[in-house]
Tab-separated table of C-alpha atoms in Angstrom:
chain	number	residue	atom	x	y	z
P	218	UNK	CA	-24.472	57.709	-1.312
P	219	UNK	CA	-21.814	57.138	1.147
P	220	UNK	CA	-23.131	55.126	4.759
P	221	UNK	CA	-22.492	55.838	8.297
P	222	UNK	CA	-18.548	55.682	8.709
P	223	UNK	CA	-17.014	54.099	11.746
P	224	UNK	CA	-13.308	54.141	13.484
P	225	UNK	CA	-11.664	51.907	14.958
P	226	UNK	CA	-13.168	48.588	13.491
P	227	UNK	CA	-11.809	46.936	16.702
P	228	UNK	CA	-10.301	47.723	19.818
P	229	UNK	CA	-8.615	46.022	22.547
P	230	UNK	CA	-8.006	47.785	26.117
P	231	UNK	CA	-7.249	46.780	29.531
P	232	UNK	CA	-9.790	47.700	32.280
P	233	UNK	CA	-9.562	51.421	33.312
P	234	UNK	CA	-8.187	52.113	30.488
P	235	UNK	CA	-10.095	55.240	27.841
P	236	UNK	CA	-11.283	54.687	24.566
P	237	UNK	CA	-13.038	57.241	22.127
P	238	UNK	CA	-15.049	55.572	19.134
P	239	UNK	CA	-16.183	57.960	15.836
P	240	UNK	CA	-18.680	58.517	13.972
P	241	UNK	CA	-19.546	60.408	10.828
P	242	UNK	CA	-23.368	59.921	9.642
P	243	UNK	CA	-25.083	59.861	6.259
P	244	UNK	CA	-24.982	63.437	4.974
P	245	UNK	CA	-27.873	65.042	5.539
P	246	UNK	CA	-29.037	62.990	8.515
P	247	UNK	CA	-29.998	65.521	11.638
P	248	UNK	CA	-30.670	62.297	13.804
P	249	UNK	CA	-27.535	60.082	14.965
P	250	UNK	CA	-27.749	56.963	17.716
P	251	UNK	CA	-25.280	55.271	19.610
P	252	UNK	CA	-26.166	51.930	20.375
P	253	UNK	CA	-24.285	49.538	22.279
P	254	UNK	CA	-24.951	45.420	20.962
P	255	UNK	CA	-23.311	42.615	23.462
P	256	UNK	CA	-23.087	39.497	22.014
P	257	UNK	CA	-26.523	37.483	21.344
P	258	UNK	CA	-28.664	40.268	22.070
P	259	UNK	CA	-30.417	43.290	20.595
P	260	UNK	CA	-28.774	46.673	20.177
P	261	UNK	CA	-29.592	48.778	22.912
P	262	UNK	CA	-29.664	52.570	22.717
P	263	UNK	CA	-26.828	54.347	24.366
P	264	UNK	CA	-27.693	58.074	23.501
P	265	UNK	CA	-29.363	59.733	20.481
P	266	UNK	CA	-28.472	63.370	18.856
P	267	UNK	CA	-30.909	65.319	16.593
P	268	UNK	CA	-28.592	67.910	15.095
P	269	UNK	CA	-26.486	68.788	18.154
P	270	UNK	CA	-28.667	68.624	21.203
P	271	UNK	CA	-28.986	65.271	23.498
P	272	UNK	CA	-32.603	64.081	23.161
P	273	UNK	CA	-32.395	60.742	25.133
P	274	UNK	CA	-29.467	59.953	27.134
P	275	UNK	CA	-31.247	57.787	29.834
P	276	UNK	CA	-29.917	54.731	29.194
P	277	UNK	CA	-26.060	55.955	29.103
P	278	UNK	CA	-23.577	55.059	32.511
P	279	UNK	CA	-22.839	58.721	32.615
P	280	UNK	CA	-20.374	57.744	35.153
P	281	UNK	CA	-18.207	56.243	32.587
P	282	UNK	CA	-19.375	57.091	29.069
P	283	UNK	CA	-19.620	60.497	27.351
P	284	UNK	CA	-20.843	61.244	23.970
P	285	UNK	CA	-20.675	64.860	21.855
P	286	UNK	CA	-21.647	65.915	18.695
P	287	UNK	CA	-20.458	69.275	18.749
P	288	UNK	CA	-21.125	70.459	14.784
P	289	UNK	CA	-24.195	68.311	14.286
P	290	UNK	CA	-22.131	65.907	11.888
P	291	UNK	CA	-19.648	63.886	13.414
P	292	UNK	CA	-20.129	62.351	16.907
P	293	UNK	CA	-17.688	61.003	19.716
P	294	UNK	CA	-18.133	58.399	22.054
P	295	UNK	CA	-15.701	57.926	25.089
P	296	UNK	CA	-15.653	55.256	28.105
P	297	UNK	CA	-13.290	56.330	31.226
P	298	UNK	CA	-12.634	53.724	32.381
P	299	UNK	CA	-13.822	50.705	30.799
P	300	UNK	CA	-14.916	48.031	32.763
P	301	UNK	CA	-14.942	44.663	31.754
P	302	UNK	CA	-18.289	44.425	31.381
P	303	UNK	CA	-18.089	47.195	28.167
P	304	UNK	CA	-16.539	44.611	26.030
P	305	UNK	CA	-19.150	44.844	23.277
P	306	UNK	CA	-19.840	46.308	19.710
P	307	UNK	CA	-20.332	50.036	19.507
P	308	UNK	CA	-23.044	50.726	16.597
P	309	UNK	CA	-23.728	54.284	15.119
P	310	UNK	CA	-26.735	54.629	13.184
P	311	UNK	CA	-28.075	57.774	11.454
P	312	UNK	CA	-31.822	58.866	10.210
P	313	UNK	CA	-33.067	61.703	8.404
P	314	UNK	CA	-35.544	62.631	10.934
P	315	UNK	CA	-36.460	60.997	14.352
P	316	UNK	CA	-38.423	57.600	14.410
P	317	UNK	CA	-37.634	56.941	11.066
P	318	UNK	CA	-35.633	54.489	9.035
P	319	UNK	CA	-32.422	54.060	10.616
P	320	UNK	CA	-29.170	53.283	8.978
P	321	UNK	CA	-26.188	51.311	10.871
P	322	UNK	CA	-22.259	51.964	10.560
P	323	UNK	CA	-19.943	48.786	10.516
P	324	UNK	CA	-19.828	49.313	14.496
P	325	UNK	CA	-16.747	48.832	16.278
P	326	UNK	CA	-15.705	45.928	18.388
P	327	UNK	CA	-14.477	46.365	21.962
P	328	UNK	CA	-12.494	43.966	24.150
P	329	UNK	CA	-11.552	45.043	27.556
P	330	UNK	CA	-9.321	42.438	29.357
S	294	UNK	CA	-40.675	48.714	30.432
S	295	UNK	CA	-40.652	48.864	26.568
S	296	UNK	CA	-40.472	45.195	25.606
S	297	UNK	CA	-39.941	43.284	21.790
S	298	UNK	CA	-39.985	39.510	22.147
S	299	UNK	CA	-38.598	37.181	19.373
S	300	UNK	CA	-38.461	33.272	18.974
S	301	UNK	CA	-34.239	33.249	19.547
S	302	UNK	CA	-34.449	29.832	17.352
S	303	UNK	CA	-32.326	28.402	15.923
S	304	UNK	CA	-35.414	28.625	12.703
S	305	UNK	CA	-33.964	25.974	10.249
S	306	UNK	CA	-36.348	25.625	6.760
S	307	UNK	CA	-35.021	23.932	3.534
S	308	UNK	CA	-33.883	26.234	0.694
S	309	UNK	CA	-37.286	27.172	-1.209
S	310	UNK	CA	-39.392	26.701	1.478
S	311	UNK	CA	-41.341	30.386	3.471
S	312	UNK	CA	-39.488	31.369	6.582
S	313	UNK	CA	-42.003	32.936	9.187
S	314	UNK	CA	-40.393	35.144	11.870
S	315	UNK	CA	-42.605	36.539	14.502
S	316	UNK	CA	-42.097	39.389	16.433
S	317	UNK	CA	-44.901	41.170	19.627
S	318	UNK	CA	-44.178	43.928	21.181
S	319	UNK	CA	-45.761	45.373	24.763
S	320	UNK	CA	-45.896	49.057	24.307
S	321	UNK	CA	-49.515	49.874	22.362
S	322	UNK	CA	-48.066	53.427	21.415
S	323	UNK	CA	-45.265	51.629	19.028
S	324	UNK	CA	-45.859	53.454	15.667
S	325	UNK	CA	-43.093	52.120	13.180
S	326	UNK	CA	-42.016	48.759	12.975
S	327	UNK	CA	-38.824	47.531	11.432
S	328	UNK	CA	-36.963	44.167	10.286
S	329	UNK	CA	-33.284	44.053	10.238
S	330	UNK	CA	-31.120	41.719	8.967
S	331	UNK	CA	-27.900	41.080	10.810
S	332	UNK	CA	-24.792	38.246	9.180
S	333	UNK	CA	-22.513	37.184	12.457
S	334	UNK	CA	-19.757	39.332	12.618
S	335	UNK	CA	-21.722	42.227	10.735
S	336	UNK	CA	-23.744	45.148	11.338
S	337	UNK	CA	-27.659	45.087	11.400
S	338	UNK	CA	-28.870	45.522	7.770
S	339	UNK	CA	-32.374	47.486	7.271
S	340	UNK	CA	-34.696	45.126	4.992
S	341	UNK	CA	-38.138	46.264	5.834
S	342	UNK	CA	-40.181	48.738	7.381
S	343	UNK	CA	-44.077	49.068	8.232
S	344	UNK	CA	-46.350	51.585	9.549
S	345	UNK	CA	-49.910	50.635	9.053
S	346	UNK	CA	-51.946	47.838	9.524
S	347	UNK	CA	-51.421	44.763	6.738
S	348	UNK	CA	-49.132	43.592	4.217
S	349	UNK	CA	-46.284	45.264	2.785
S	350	UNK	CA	-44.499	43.157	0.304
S	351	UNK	CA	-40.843	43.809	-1.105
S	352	UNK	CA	-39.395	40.667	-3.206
S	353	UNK	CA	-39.104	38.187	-1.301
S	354	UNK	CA	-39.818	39.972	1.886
S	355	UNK	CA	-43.384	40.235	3.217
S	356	UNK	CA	-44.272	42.591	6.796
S	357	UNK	CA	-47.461	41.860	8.221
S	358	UNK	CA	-48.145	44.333	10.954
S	359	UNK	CA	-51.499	44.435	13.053
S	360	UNK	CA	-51.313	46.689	16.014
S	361	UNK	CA	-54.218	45.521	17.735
S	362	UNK	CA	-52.681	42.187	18.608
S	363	UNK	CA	-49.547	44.129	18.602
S	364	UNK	CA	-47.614	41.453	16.368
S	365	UNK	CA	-45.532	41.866	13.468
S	366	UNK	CA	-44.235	38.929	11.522
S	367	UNK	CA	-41.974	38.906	8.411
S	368	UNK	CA	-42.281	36.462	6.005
S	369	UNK	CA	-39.023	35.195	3.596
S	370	UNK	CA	-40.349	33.588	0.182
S	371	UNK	CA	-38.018	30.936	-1.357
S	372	UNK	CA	-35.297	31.003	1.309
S	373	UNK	CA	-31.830	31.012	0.177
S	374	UNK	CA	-29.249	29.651	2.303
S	375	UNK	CA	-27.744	33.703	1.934
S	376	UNK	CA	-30.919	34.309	3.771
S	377	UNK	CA	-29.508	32.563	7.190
S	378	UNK	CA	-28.585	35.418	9.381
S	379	UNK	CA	-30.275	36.681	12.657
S	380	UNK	CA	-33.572	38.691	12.064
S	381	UNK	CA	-33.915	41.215	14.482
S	382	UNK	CA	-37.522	43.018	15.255
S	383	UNK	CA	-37.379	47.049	15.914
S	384	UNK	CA	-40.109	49.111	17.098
S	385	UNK	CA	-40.124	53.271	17.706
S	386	UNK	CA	-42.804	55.735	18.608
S	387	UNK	CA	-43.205	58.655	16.487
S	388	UNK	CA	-42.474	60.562	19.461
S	389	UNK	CA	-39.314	62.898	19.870
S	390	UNK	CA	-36.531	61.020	22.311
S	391	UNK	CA	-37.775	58.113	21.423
S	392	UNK	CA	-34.634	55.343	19.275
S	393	UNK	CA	-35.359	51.974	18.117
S	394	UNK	CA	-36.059	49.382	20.984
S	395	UNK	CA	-34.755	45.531	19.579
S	396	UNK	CA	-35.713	42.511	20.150
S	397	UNK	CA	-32.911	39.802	20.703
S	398	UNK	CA	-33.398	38.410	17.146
S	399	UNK	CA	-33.966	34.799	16.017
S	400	UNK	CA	-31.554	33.143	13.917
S	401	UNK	CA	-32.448	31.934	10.907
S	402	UNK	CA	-30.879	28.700	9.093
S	403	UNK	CA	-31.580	27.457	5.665
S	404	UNK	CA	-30.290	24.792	4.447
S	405	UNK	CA	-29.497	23.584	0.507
C-alpha cells in the first residue's frame, strides 16, 4: 500500500514570495491534516479535511495560508506571502476516519530568506 | 489550552538496557493516545497506539496508558542504538474537528 505522497521535498523562497505544497493521501483515507513542525518542536495542526469539507481550520494564518481539497483526494497548501517566520516543515498526514491512526508524508522543508 | 508535556532529554541508556519515556497530558476528554517515532531529518513514524486503560505490548514496544492520572508512558525493551530518535507523545479526542495535539518529544540516545 502506497503512503501519503508529498511535493516539493524542499523549498527555498524569499520573503513575500508564494509557495503551494501537495499532497496526495493513502487511498481510501476520507481524513487528511496539514500540520506545520518548526524545528525542535511538535507538529502543530494547520487545517484538517474529512472528504472535502474544512472541519478545523482554527489554527491556520488565514491571512497568509490557504488550503483546498477540492475532489476529496489530493490537497493544496499555499502561503502568500511567506514570512520569515514560515520557514518550517510542511507535514501531510492522512487517516481513515477522524481521531484515528494517523499516517505522515515525507513533509516538505521550507526556507524563506 | 490543550497541553502534552514530554521530558525534551537528551534520554541516554546503554544498548540492552529499558528506555522509559513519559508523556501527561491536561485535557481529561483525550480519548486516543499515540507514540511516534521521528529520525532527524525524517518524518514522524507511527509505532504505537492506545485507547484503554493498561498495557499494550508490541515487540519491543510497551504503552501504558491510565487516564485517571492522565499519563501515558512507552516503554523500549533492549534498546538498540537504531532506537535513538525523538519520541513524540500524541493525544486526540474522539470528537469530530478534533487532529492530533503533540508534545515536543524527548530525544532518545542509546549508546553501544
Amino acid at each position: 500500500e502506497a503512503g501519503v505522497a508529498q511535493s516539493p521535498r524542499y523549498k527555498i523562497i524569499e520573503k513575500r514570495q508564494s509557495v503551494a505544497f501537495w499532497c496526495n493521501p493513502i487511498s481510501g483515507h476520507a481524513t487528511l491534516y496539514w500540520y506545520q513542525q518548526i524545528l525542535g518542536q511538535g507538529p502543530k495542526l494547520l487545517i484538517q479535511f474529512q472528504n472535502n469539507g474544512v472541519v478545523d481550520d482554527s489554527q491556520l494564518p488565514k491571512d497568509r495560508f490557504s488550503a483546498e481539497r477540492l475532489k476529496g483526494v489530493d490537497s493544496t497548501l499555499k502561503i502568500q506571502p511567506a514570512k520569515l517566520e514560515d520557514s518550517a516543515v510542511y507535514l501531510c498526514a492522512s487517516s481513515q476516519r477522524v481521531a484515528g491512526e494517523q499516517y505522515f508524508g515525507p513533509g516538505t522543508r521550507l526556507t524563506v530568506t | 489550552q490543550k497541553e502534552v508535556e514530554q521530558n525534551s532529554g537528551p534520554l541516554s541508556v546503554p544498548e540492552g538496557a529499558i528506555a522509559s519515556l513519559n508523556c501527561t497530558y491536561s485535557d481529561r476528554v483525550s480519548q486516543s493516545f499515540f507514540w511516534y517515532r521521528q529520525y532527524s531529518g525524517k518524518s514522524p513514524e507511527l509505532i504505537m497506539s492506545i485507547y484503554s486503560n493498561g498495557d499494550k505490548e508490541d515487540g519491543r514496544f510497551t504503552a501504558q496508558l491510565n487516564k485517571a492520572s492522565q499519563y501515558v508512558s512507552l516503554l523500549i525493551r533492549d534498546s538498540q542504538p537504531s532506537d535513538s530518535a525523538t519520541y513524540l507523545c500524541a493525544v486526540t479526542l474522539n470528537q469530530a474537528g478534533t487532529a492530533l495535539i503533540f508534545g515536543k518529544g524527548t530525544t532518545l540516545s542509546v549508546s553501544s
